[in-house]
């Protein structure tokens, strides 16, 4: 393709990208940041700007053989290295191997007097020298904010920054410039006016005392990109973005089946159990055996040699192991065989998006065939139900695309119309199993029936659920109820 | 590159205020409180650089005759030196002695602010 200016528009469509190596971000940006250009990452203090920039550099150096220079205006080399050690980045080693160069630029306003004209050639020379020393392909300026504090003449500073960004592009360096968010603008000093190619905004929002981090690609010239706000996590692996939105309804429906773990219950569903890759909702009042049913299903999956991921929002893993032992389920052996993985989180430990991100990340990593989420009720308690529905839609979509059979338990309250909590999610579910308490003739018993199960002939009978030391079983068909016509266990 | 090196022993100045720097093996005139070591960072022979050198020489002759030394560093030749004195602007004048370190950025055309910036006491 000729490189003449007249075809610039055509060339832009095949914009070269520099992958960030940050999970999810490359997906959102359709391949990474614009190669050889300057990107702006902005956000309030503590939103993860520096970390994102540092990860871009380290990944570049380690994974893509693109050495990087970090011009840091805020932290010394030692501090920066210490900050990211916990994320598994060994800056000292990278520096030693000339993959990375950190230049700490310290501006002490009180030391400096201005007298007459000047420019920022010193900065250019330092950067140029650093780039040349390690043959850098990537540059981070974190954050240019500090220059505004250090240089009184902002007119000079603005024109010099513009010159700096041009200089970076002229040298084909892929750069990230970080800047603090302004009150009504993306950045406090309007830097977004100079950086036109790619702007990423980070946000750290606290709603009802629960914080969620989000990322949004505000603009990205010449390429398609996701425009939503995506939740992201900062954990021991650094930043990971979770690009889950409502996916297109294109997942393939499977026809093979998977046992419920209770032979009699399989019998209720054409003798075969759930569809593989379907979503199952188990609702019931307290003590009706929801968790036992879910754990039994998980155990059956492990017995078939399948991997199961168990998210618990109520009990600790050891508590579940102990409780399930009492109903004849030895889950510990599956944990030891690394077939069963627990993830215990308090619902309030992070926002819904945070939970979604964690679930997404673990599923992507472990690729289980069965997922248990026990219970979703507690997520509802952590935030409003609209948010829960939107989160669960995305979660269910994601699970279906991954063809994971999933079981969600939901606590309903006695006297509470069952639809209220379940309605938000029931339409997403393929199968809805209802558990309830009943006391005919003063003898309490647990009852189970299948309220719906899409795509199959299923029994409408109410069965007794017998939970004993020898496991879960279904009792006789209970004839004194006609459930086909009413929904709730009143 | 040293553009100009001029020293002269001055007499009648108080010694008490001078803090001896431990690195010095023998006391010499640069350890005295009234001796100025000024380093001017430039980048090539730009108009601002040339102006700054000229302005500095003139000012020193006027105010610090015999008690100063000027070192001119061209960062185009020695870019690695920019880091040591945390140089970002060009030209930058650094008062290395007497302590504390002070910096003046610009072509030094505003003499008053240079005098204030370098903390030049009128010579008694």
Coordinates of C-alpha atoms in Angstrom, one line a residue:
Chain A
X1 CA 0.0 0.0 0.0
X2 CA 1.4 3.4 -0.9
X3 CA 2.1 5.6 2.0
X4 CA 1.0 8.8 0.4
X5 CA -1.1 11.2 2.5
X6 CA -4.1 10.8 0.1
X7 CA -4.6 7.3 1.3
X8 CA -4.2 8.0 4.9
X9 CA -7.8 7.3 5.5
X10 CA -7.5 3.8 4.1
X11 CA -4.4 3.1 6.1
X12 CA -6.1 4.2 9.2
X13 CA -8.6 1.4 8.9
X14 CA -5.7 -1.0 9.4
X15 CA -4.4 0.9 12.3
X16 CA -1.5 -0.9 13.8
X17 CA -2.0 -1.9 17.5
X18 CA 0.4 -2.4 20.4
X19 CA -1.2 -5.0 22.6
X20 CA -1.2 -4.1 26.3
X21 CA -1.3 -7.7 27.4
X22 CA -3.9 -6.7 30.0
X23 CA -6.6 -9.2 30.1
X24 CA -9.7 -7.8 28.6
X25 CA -8.4 -4.5 27.6
X26 CA -7.0 -5.7 24.3
X27 CA -10.4 -7.2 23.6
X28 CA -12.2 -3.9 24.3
X29 CA -9.7 -2.0 22.2
X30 CA -9.8 -4.5 19.4
X31 CA -6.1 -5.3 19.7
X32 CA -4.5 -2.8 22.0
X33 CA -3.4 0.8 21.9
X34 CA -2.6 2.6 18.7
X35 CA 1.0 1.8 17.8
X36 CA 3.3 4.7 17.5
X37 CA 0.8 7.1 19.0
X38 CA 0.0 8.7 22.3
X39 CA -2.9 7.4 24.4
X40 CA -4.3 9.2 27.4
X41 CA -5.3 7.4 30.5
X42 CA -7.2 9.6 32.9
X43 CA -9.1 9.2 36.1
X44 CA -9.2 10.3 39.7
X45 CA -6.5 9.6 42.3
X46 CA -6.2 5.9 43.1
X47 CA -8.2 4.6 40.2
X48 CA -5.3 2.6 38.8
X49 CA -3.8 4.8 36.1
X50 CA -0.2 4.2 37.1
X51 CA -0.8 0.5 37.4
X52 CA -2.3 0.3 34.0
X53 CA 0.5 2.2 32.5
X54 CA 3.1 0.1 34.3
X55 CA 1.5 -3.1 33.2
X56 CA 1.5 -1.9 29.6
X57 CA 5.3 -1.4 29.9
X58 CA 6.1 -4.6 31.7
X59 CA 4.0 -6.7 29.4
X60 CA 5.5 -5.0 26.5
X61 CA 9.0 -5.8 27.7
X62 CA 8.3 -9.3 28.8
X63 CA 5.7 -10.6 26.2
X64 CA 6.2 -8.5 23.1
X65 CA 9.9 -7.7 23.2
X66 CA 9.2 -4.0 23.2
X67 CA 11.4 -2.3 25.8
X68 CA 9.9 0.6 27.6
X69 CA 10.7 3.9 29.4
X70 CA 8.8 5.1 32.3
X71 CA 9.2 8.8 33.0
X72 CA 7.7 9.1 36.4
X73 CA 6.9 12.4 37.9
X74 CA 5.5 11.1 41.2
X75 CA 7.4 8.2 42.5
X76 CA 11.1 7.3 42.8
X77 CA 12.4 4.2 41.0
X78 CA 12.6 2.3 44.3
X79 CA 9.1 3.2 45.4
X80 CA 7.7 2.3 42.1
X81 CA 9.5 -1.0 42.0
X82 CA 8.3 -1.8 45.5
X83 CA 4.7 -0.9 44.6
X84 CA 4.5 -3.4 41.8
X85 CA 6.5 -6.2 43.4
X86 CA 3.3 -7.5 44.9
X87 CA 1.9 -7.9 41.4
X88 CA 4.8 -10.1 40.5
X89 CA 6.7 -7.5 38.4
X90 CA 10.4 -7.6 39.0
X91 CA 11.4 -4.1 37.8
X92 CA 15.0 -4.5 39.0
X93 CA 15.5 -7.5 36.9
X94 CA 13.9 -5.9 33.8
X95 CA 16.0 -2.8 34.4
X96 CA 19.1 -4.9 34.6
X97 CA 18.3 -6.6 31.4
X98 CA 17.7 -3.2 29.7
X99 CA 14.1 -4.0 29.0
X100 CA 12.9 -1.2 31.2
X101 CA 14.2 2.2 32.2
X102 CA 12.6 4.3 34.9
X103 CA 13.5 7.9 35.1
X104 CA 12.2 9.7 38.1
X105 CA 11.6 13.4 37.3
X106 CA 11.5 15.4 40.4
X107 CA 10.3 19.0 40.3
X108 CA 10.6 21.0 43.5
X109 CA 8.7 24.1 42.9
X110 CA 10.3 25.9 45.9
X111 CA 13.8 25.5 44.4
X112 CA 12.9 27.0 41.1
X113 CA 12.8 30.6 40.0
X114 CA 11.9 31.6 36.5
X115 CA 13.7 34.3 34.6
X116 CA 13.1 34.9 30.9
X117 CA 12.3 32.5 28.2
X118 CA 12.8 28.7 28.3
X119 CA 11.6 25.5 26.9
X120 CA 11.4 21.9 28.1
X121 CA 14.4 20.6 26.0
X122 CA 15.8 19.1 29.2
X123 CA 12.8 16.8 29.4
X124 CA 13.1 15.9 25.7
X125 CA 16.8 15.2 26.0
X126 CA 16.3 13.0 29.1
X127 CA 13.5 11.1 27.4
X128 CA 15.5 10.8 24.2
X129 CA 18.5 9.6 26.0
X130 CA 16.5 7.0 27.9
X131 CA 14.8 5.8 24.8
X132 CA 18.1 5.5 23.0
X133 CA 19.8 3.6 25.8
X134 CA 17.4 0.6 25.8
X135 CA 16.0 1.1 22.3
X136 CA 12.6 1.6 23.7
X137 CA 9.4 1.1 21.8
X138 CA 7.0 2.1 24.5
X139 CA 6.9 5.2 26.8
X140 CA 4.9 6.1 29.8
X141 CA 4.6 9.6 31.2
X142 CA 3.1 9.3 34.7
X143 CA 1.8 11.8 35.3
X144 CA 2.3 15.0 33.4
X145 CA 0.1 16.6 36.0
X146 CA 3.2 17.2 38.1
X147 CA 4.6 19.5 35.4
X148 CA 1.8 21.9 35.8
X149 CA 2.7 22.1 39.5
X150 CA 6.3 22.6 38.7
X151 CA 6.2 25.1 35.8
X152 CA 4.5 28.3 36.4
X153 CA 4.1 29.4 32.8
X154 CA 1.3 27.1 31.5
X155 CA 1.4 28.7 28.1
X156 CA 4.9 27.4 27.6
X157 CA 4.1 24.1 29.2
X158 CA 1.1 23.5 26.9
X159 CA 3.0 24.2 23.7
X160 CA 5.9 22.1 25.0
X161 CA 3.6 19.2 25.8
X162 CA 2.1 19.4 22.4
X163 CA 5.6 19.3 21.0
X164 CA 6.4 16.3 23.3
X165 CA 3.5 14.3 22.0
X166 CA 4.5 15.1 18.4
X167 CA 8.0 14.1 19.3
X168 CA 6.8 10.7 20.6
X169 CA 4.9 10.1 17.4
X170 CA 7.8 11.2 15.2
X171 CA 9.9 8.6 17.0
X172 CA 7.2 5.9 16.5
X173 CA 6.8 5.4 20.2
X174 CA 3.7 3.9 21.6
X175 CA 3.0 6.0 24.6
X176 CA 0.6 6.3 27.6
X177 CA 0.2 9.6 29.2
X178 CA -1.7 9.6 32.5
X179 CA -3.5 12.6 33.9
X180 CA -5.8 13.4 36.8
X181 CA -9.5 13.8 36.1
X182 CA -10.9 17.3 36.2
X183 CA -14.2 18.3 37.7
X184 CA -16.1 18.7 34.5
X185 CA -13.5 17.6 32.1
X186 CA -11.7 14.3 31.5
X187 CA -8.4 15.8 32.7
X188 CA -7.7 18.7 34.9
X189 CA -5.6 20.6 32.4
X190 CA -7.6 19.6 29.3
X191 CA -4.9 17.3 27.9
X192 CA -7.5 15.4 26.0
X193 CA -7.4 18.3 23.5
X194 CA -3.9 17.4 22.5
X195 CA -4.2 13.7 22.5
X196 CA -6.7 12.8 19.9
X197 CA -6.1 9.2 19.1
X198 CA -7.0 7.2 22.1
X199 CA -8.5 8.2 25.5
X200 CA -9.3 5.8 28.2
X201 CA -11.1 6.9 31.4
X202 CA -10.8 4.9 34.6
X203 CA -13.3 5.3 37.4
X204 CA -13.6 4.1 40.9
X205 CA -17.2 4.5 42.1
X206 CA -18.6 3.9 45.5
X207 CA -22.3 3.1 45.7
X208 CA -23.7 2.4 49.1
X209 CA -20.2 1.9 50.4
X210 CA -19.3 -0.7 47.9
X211 CA -16.7 0.2 45.4
X212 CA -16.5 -0.8 41.8
X213 CA -13.7 0.0 39.3
X214 CA -14.7 0.7 35.8
X215 CA -12.9 1.4 32.5
X216 CA -14.2 3.1 29.4
X217 CA -12.6 3.8 26.1
X218 CA -13.8 7.3 25.5
X219 CA -12.4 7.6 22.1
X220 CA -10.2 5.7 19.8
X221 CA -9.8 7.1 16.3
X222 CA -9.8 4.9 13.3
X223 CA -10.9 1.7 15.0
X224 CA -13.9 0.0 16.4
X225 CA -14.0 -0.4 20.1
X226 CA -16.3 -1.2 22.9
X227 CA -18.0 1.9 24.3
X228 CA -19.5 0.6 27.5
X229 CA -18.1 1.0 30.9
X230 CA -16.4 -2.2 31.8
X231 CA -15.7 -3.3 35.3
X232 CA -12.1 -4.1 36.1
X233 CA -10.3 -5.7 38.9
X234 CA -7.0 -5.0 40.5
X235 CA -5.7 -8.2 42.2
X236 CA -2.5 -10.2 42.4
X237 CA -2.2 -10.3 38.7
X238 CA -2.7 -6.6 38.3
X239 CA -5.5 -5.2 36.2
X240 CA -8.0 -7.3 34.3
X241 CA -10.9 -5.8 32.5
X242 CA -14.1 -7.8 32.2
X243 CA -15.6 -7.1 28.8
X244 CA -19.0 -8.6 29.5
X245 CA -21.9 -7.0 28.0
X246 CA -25.2 -8.5 27.0
X247 CA -23.9 -10.8 24.3
X248 CA -25.8 -11.6 21.2
X249 CA -28.1 -14.5 21.7
X250 CA -26.2 -16.8 19.4
X251 CA -24.9 -19.4 21.7
X252 CA -25.5 -23.0 20.6
X253 CA -28.0 -25.0 22.6
X254 CA -26.8 -28.4 23.5
X255 CA -28.9 -31.5 23.4
X256 CA -26.8 -33.7 25.6
X257 CA -27.8 -34.1 29.2
X258 CA -26.2 -34.1 32.5
X259 CA -27.4 -35.9 35.6
X260 CA -28.8 -33.9 38.6
X261 CA -27.0 -36.2 40.9
X262 CA -30.3 -37.8 42.1
X263 CA -31.5 -40.6 39.9
X264 CA -35.1 -40.1 40.8
X265 CA -34.8 -36.5 39.9
X266 CA -33.3 -37.4 36.5
X267 CA -36.4 -39.6 36.1
X268 CA -38.5 -36.5 36.4
X269 CA -36.7 -35.0 33.4
X270 CA -37.1 -37.7 30.8
X271 CA -34.7 -39.8 32.8
X272 CA -31.7 -37.8 31.7
X273 CA -31.4 -34.7 33.9
X274 CA -30.6 -31.1 32.9
X275 CA -29.4 -30.0 29.5
X276 CA -25.7 -29.5 29.5
X277 CA -24.9 -25.8 29.4
X278 CA -28.2 -24.8 30.7
X279 CA -28.9 -22.6 33.8
X280 CA -30.8 -24.0 36.7
X281 CA -32.5 -22.0 39.4
X282 CA -33.2 -23.6 42.8
X283 CA -35.4 -21.6 45.0
X284 CA -36.7 -22.4 48.5
X285 CA -37.2 -21.1 52.0
X286 CA -34.6 -21.6 54.6
X287 CA -33.6 -25.1 55.4
X288 CA -35.3 -26.7 52.4
X289 CA -32.0 -28.2 51.1
X290 CA -31.0 -25.8 48.3
X291 CA -27.3 -25.9 49.1
X292 CA -27.5 -29.7 49.5
X293 CA -29.1 -30.1 46.1
X294 CA -26.5 -27.8 44.6
X295 CA -23.6 -29.6 46.3
X296 CA -25.0 -32.9 45.3
X297 CA -25.0 -31.8 41.7
X298 CA -21.5 -30.6 42.0
X299 CA -20.4 -33.8 43.6
X300 CA -22.0 -35.8 40.8
X301 CA -20.1 -33.8 38.3
X302 CA -16.8 -34.3 40.0
X303 CA -17.6 -38.1 40.2
X304 CA -17.8 -38.0 36.4
X305 CA -14.4 -36.4 36.4
X306 CA -15.7 -32.9 35.5
X307 CA -14.3 -29.7 36.9
X308 CA -16.6 -27.8 39.2
X309 CA -16.4 -24.2 40.4
X310 CA -18.3 -23.4 43.5
X311 CA -19.0 -19.8 44.4
X312 CA -20.2 -19.3 47.9
X313 CA -21.5 -16.1 49.2
X314 CA -22.7 -17.3 52.6
X315 CA -20.5 -20.0 54.0
X316 CA -16.8 -20.6 54.1
X317 CA -15.6 -23.6 52.1
X318 CA -14.7 -25.6 55.2
X319 CA -18.2 -24.9 56.6
X320 CA -19.7 -26.3 53.4
X321 CA -17.4 -29.3 53.5
X322 CA -18.5 -30.1 57.1
X323 CA -22.2 -29.5 56.4
X324 CA -22.2 -31.7 53.4
X325 CA -20.5 -34.5 55.2
X326 CA -23.5 -34.6 57.4
X327 CA -25.7 -35.4 54.4
X328 CA -23.4 -38.1 53.1
X329 CA -21.5 -35.9 50.6
X330 CA -17.7 -36.2 50.8
X331 CA -16.7 -33.1 48.9
X332 CA -13.2 -33.0 50.3
X333 CA -12.0 -35.8 48.1
X334 CA -12.9 -33.7 45.0
X335 CA -11.2 -30.7 46.4
X336 CA -8.1 -32.9 46.9
X337 CA -8.3 -34.2 43.4
X338 CA -8.5 -30.6 42.3
X339 CA -11.9 -31.2 40.6
X340 CA -13.8 -29.0 43.0
X341 CA -12.8 -25.4 43.5
X342 CA -14.3 -23.1 46.0
X343 CA -14.4 -19.4 45.9
X344 CA -15.8 -17.7 48.9
X345 CA -16.6 -14.0 48.9
X346 CA -18.8 -11.8 51.0
X347 CA -21.4 -10.2 48.9
X348 CA -20.4 -6.9 50.2
X349 CA -16.7 -7.4 49.5
X350 CA -17.1 -5.7 46.2
X351 CA -19.8 -4.4 43.9
X352 CA -21.8 -6.6 41.6
X353 CA -19.5 -5.8 38.8
X354 CA -16.6 -6.8 40.9
X355 CA -18.2 -10.1 41.6
X356 CA -19.0 -10.6 38.0
X357 CA -15.4 -9.8 37.2
X358 CA -14.1 -12.3 39.7
X359 CA -16.5 -15.0 38.5
X360 CA -15.6 -14.3 34.9
X361 CA -11.9 -14.4 35.6
X362 CA -12.0 -17.7 37.5
X363 CA -14.2 -19.4 34.9
X364 CA -12.0 -18.2 32.1
X365 CA -9.0 -19.6 33.9
X366 CA -10.3 -22.9 35.2
X367 CA -12.8 -23.7 32.4
X368 CA -15.1 -25.7 34.6
X369 CA -18.0 -27.6 33.1
X370 CA -20.2 -27.0 36.2
X371 CA -20.6 -23.8 38.2
X372 CA -22.5 -23.4 41.4
X373 CA -23.5 -20.0 42.7
X374 CA -24.8 -20.3 46.2
X375 CA -26.8 -18.2 46.8
X376 CA -27.6 -15.3 44.5
X377 CA -30.0 -13.9 47.1
X378 CA -27.1 -12.4 49.0
X379 CA -26.0 -10.5 45.9
X380 CA -29.4 -8.9 45.8
X381 CA -29.0 -7.8 49.3
X382 CA -25.8 -6.0 48.4
X383 CA -27.4 -3.8 45.8
X384 CA -30.6 -3.0 44.0
X385 CA -32.4 -5.7 42.0
X386 CA -32.2 -4.0 38.7
X387 CA -28.4 -4.2 38.9
X388 CA -28.6 -7.8 39.9
X389 CA -30.7 -8.7 36.9
X390 CA -28.4 -6.9 34.6
X391 CA -25.4 -8.6 36.1
X392 CA -27.1 -12.0 36.0
X393 CA -28.1 -11.6 32.4
X394 CA -24.5 -11.1 31.5
X395 CA -23.4 -13.9 33.8
X396 CA -25.9 -16.3 32.4
X397 CA -25.1 -15.3 28.8
X398 CA -21.4 -15.8 29.5
X399 CA -22.0 -19.2 31.1
X400 CA -24.0 -20.3 28.1
X401 CA -21.5 -19.2 25.6
X402 CA -18.9 -21.1 27.6
X403 CA -21.3 -24.0 27.7
X404 CA -21.1 -24.3 31.5
X405 CA -24.0 -26.0 33.3
X406 CA -24.8 -23.7 36.1
X407 CA -26.9 -23.9 39.2
X408 CA -28.0 -20.9 41.1
X409 CA -29.7 -21.1 44.5
X410 CA -32.0 -18.4 45.7
X411 CA -33.5 -18.1 49.2
X412 CA -37.1 -17.2 49.3
X413 CA -38.9 -16.1 52.5
X414 CA -41.9 -17.7 54.0
X415 CA -44.9 -15.6 53.0
X416 CA -43.0 -13.7 50.5
X417 CA -44.4 -14.2 47.0
X418 CA -41.8 -16.3 45.4
X419 CA -42.0 -14.4 42.2
X420 CA -40.7 -11.3 43.8
X421 CA -37.1 -12.4 44.2
X422 CA -37.1 -15.0 41.6
X423 CA -39.0 -13.1 38.9
X424 CA -36.0 -11.0 38.1
X425 CA -34.0 -14.0 37.2
X426 CA -36.4 -16.8 36.4
X427 CA -36.8 -15.8 32.8
X428 CA -33.1 -16.3 32.3
X429 CA -33.2 -19.8 33.7
X430 CA -33.9 -22.9 31.7
X431 CA -34.9 -25.0 34.6
X432 CA -36.5 -23.9 37.8
X433 CA -36.6 -26.3 40.8
X434 CA -38.7 -25.3 43.7
X435 CA -38.1 -26.6 47.2
X436 CA -40.4 -25.9 50.1
X437 CA -41.4 -26.9 53.5
X438 CA -44.7 -28.5 54.3
X439 CA -46.3 -29.9 57.5
X440 CA -49.1 -32.3 56.6
X441 CA -50.4 -33.9 59.7
X442 CA -47.8 -32.1 61.8
X443 CA -44.9 -34.0 60.3
X444 CA -42.5 -31.6 58.6
X445 CA -41.1 -32.6 55.3
X446 CA -39.3 -31.1 52.3
X447 CA -40.9 -31.1 49.0
X448 CA -39.4 -30.7 45.5
X449 CA -41.0 -30.0 42.2
X450 CA -39.9 -28.8 38.8
X451 CA -41.7 -25.6 38.0
X452 CA -40.3 -25.4 34.5
X453 CA -37.7 -26.9 32.4
X454 CA -37.4 -25.6 28.9
X455 CA -37.1 -27.9 25.9
X456 CA -38.0 -31.2 27.6
X457 CA -40.9 -33.2 28.9
X458 CA -40.7 -32.9 32.7
X459 CA -42.7 -34.2 35.5
X460 CA -45.2 -32.0 37.3
X461 CA -45.3 -34.1 40.4
X462 CA -44.4 -33.0 43.8
X463 CA -41.9 -35.3 45.4
X464 CA -40.6 -35.5 48.9
X465 CA -36.9 -34.6 49.2
X466 CA -35.3 -36.8 51.7
X467 CA -32.0 -35.5 53.1
X468 CA -30.3 -38.0 55.3
X469 CA -26.9 -39.3 56.2
X470 CA -26.9 -41.4 53.2
X471 CA -27.4 -38.6 50.8
X472 CA -30.3 -37.0 48.9
X473 CA -33.2 -39.0 47.6
X474 CA -36.6 -38.4 46.4
X475 CA -39.6 -40.0 48.2
X476 CA -43.0 -40.9 46.9
X477 CA -45.1 -38.8 44.7
X478 CA -47.2 -36.6 46.8
X479 CA -50.7 -36.6 45.5
X480 CA -52.3 -34.1 47.9
X481 CA -51.0 -31.1 46.0
X482 CA -51.9 -29.8 42.6
X483 CA -49.0 -27.6 41.8
X484 CA -49.4 -27.4 38.1
X485 CA -51.8 -24.6 38.5
X486 CA -50.2 -22.5 41.2
X487 CA -46.7 -21.3 41.5
X488 CA -45.8 -20.3 45.0
X489 CA -45.5 -22.5 48.0
X490 CA -48.0 -20.5 50.0
Chain B
X1 CA 32.8 22.3 29.2
X2 CA 34.0 25.1 31.4
X3 CA 33.4 28.4 29.8
X4 CA 34.9 30.5 32.4
X5 CA 36.7 29.8 35.6
X6 CA 37.5 32.7 37.8
X7 CA 38.4 32.5 41.4
X8 CA 39.8 35.0 43.8
X9 CA 40.4 34.8 47.4
X10 CA 38.2 37.2 49.2
X11 CA 39.0 38.7 52.5
X12 CA 37.1 39.9 55.5
X13 CA 34.2 37.4 55.2
X14 CA 32.9 35.5 58.2
X15 CA 33.9 31.9 58.3
X16 CA 31.6 30.8 61.1
X17 CA 28.5 30.5 58.9
X18 CA 30.3 28.2 56.5
X19 CA 29.4 24.5 56.9
X20 CA 32.3 22.3 56.0
X21 CA 31.3 19.6 53.6
X22 CA 32.8 16.4 54.9
X23 CA 33.9 15.2 51.5
X24 CA 36.5 17.9 51.2
X25 CA 39.9 16.8 52.3
X26 CA 41.4 20.2 52.7
X27 CA 39.6 23.5 53.2
X28 CA 39.9 25.5 50.0
X29 CA 38.1 28.5 48.8
X30 CA 35.2 26.6 47.3
X31 CA 34.1 25.5 50.8
X32 CA 33.6 29.0 51.9
X33 CA 30.0 30.2 52.3
X34 CA 30.5 33.1 49.9
X35 CA 31.9 31.2 47.0
X36 CA 29.4 30.4 44.2
X37 CA 29.6 27.4 41.9
X38 CA 27.0 27.9 39.2
X39 CA 26.2 25.3 36.6
X40 CA 24.3 26.4 33.5
X41 CA 22.6 23.7 31.5
X42 CA 22.0 24.4 27.8
X43 CA 21.2 22.3 24.8
X44 CA 23.1 23.5 21.7
X45 CA 23.8 27.0 20.7
X46 CA 20.2 28.2 20.7
X47 CA 19.4 31.9 21.1
X48 CA 18.2 31.3 24.6
X49 CA 21.3 29.4 25.5
X50 CA 23.6 32.1 24.1
X51 CA 21.6 34.8 25.9
X52 CA 21.7 32.9 29.1
X53 CA 25.5 32.5 29.1
X54 CA 26.0 36.2 28.3
X55 CA 23.5 37.3 31.0
X56 CA 25.1 35.0 33.6
X57 CA 28.6 36.2 32.9
X58 CA 27.6 39.8 33.1
X59 CA 25.7 39.3 36.3
X60 CA 28.5 37.4 38.0
X61 CA 31.1 40.0 37.1
X62 CA 28.8 42.7 38.5
X63 CA 27.8 40.9 41.7
X64 CA 30.2 38.2 42.4
X65 CA 33.5 39.2 41.0
X66 CA 36.1 36.8 42.0
X67 CA 33.9 34.6 44.0
X68 CA 32.3 32.4 41.5
X69 CA 32.9 29.7 39.0
X70 CA 30.6 28.9 36.0
X71 CA 30.3 25.5 34.5
X72 CA 28.4 25.3 31.3
X73 CA 27.0 21.9 30.4
X74 CA 25.7 21.2 26.9
X75 CA 23.1 18.4 27.3
X76 CA 23.3 17.6 23.6
X77 CA 26.8 16.4 24.3
X78 CA 26.2 14.9 27.7
X79 CA 22.5 14.0 27.9
X80 CA 23.2 11.6 30.8
X81 CA 23.9 14.7 33.0
X82 CA 20.3 15.9 32.9
X83 CA 19.2 13.4 35.4
X84 CA 21.6 14.3 38.2
X85 CA 20.4 17.9 38.6
X86 CA 16.8 17.0 37.6
X87 CA 16.8 19.2 34.6
X88 CA 13.7 19.6 32.6
X89 CA 13.8 23.1 31.3
X90 CA 16.5 24.7 29.2
X91 CA 18.3 26.8 30.0
X92 CA 18.6 26.0 33.7
X93 CA 21.0 27.6 36.1
X94 CA 21.9 25.5 39.2
X95 CA 23.5 27.1 42.2
X96 CA 25.5 24.1 43.4
X97 CA 27.3 26.2 46.0
X98 CA 26.6 27.6 48.5
X99 CA 23.8 25.3 49.7
X100 CA 20.9 24.9 49.4
X101 CA 20.7 24.0 45.8
X102 CA 18.7 26.6 43.8
X103 CA 17.5 26.6 40.3
X104 CA 16.6 29.3 37.9
X105 CA 15.1 28.4 34.6
X106 CA 15.0 30.8 31.6
X107 CA 17.5 32.8 29.7
X108 CA 18.2 34.9 32.8
X109 CA 17.0 38.1 31.1
X110 CA 15.2 39.3 34.2
X111 CA 18.2 40.2 36.3
X112 CA 16.2 41.0 39.4
X113 CA 14.7 37.5 39.6
X114 CA 18.1 36.0 39.1
X115 CA 19.4 38.0 42.0
X116 CA 16.5 36.9 44.1
X117 CA 16.7 33.3 42.9
X118 CA 20.4 33.0 43.6
X119 CA 19.9 34.7 46.9
X120 CA 22.7 37.2 46.1
X121 CA 23.3 39.4 49.1
X122 CA 24.6 42.8 48.2
X123 CA 28.3 42.7 48.8
X124 CA 29.2 44.8 51.8

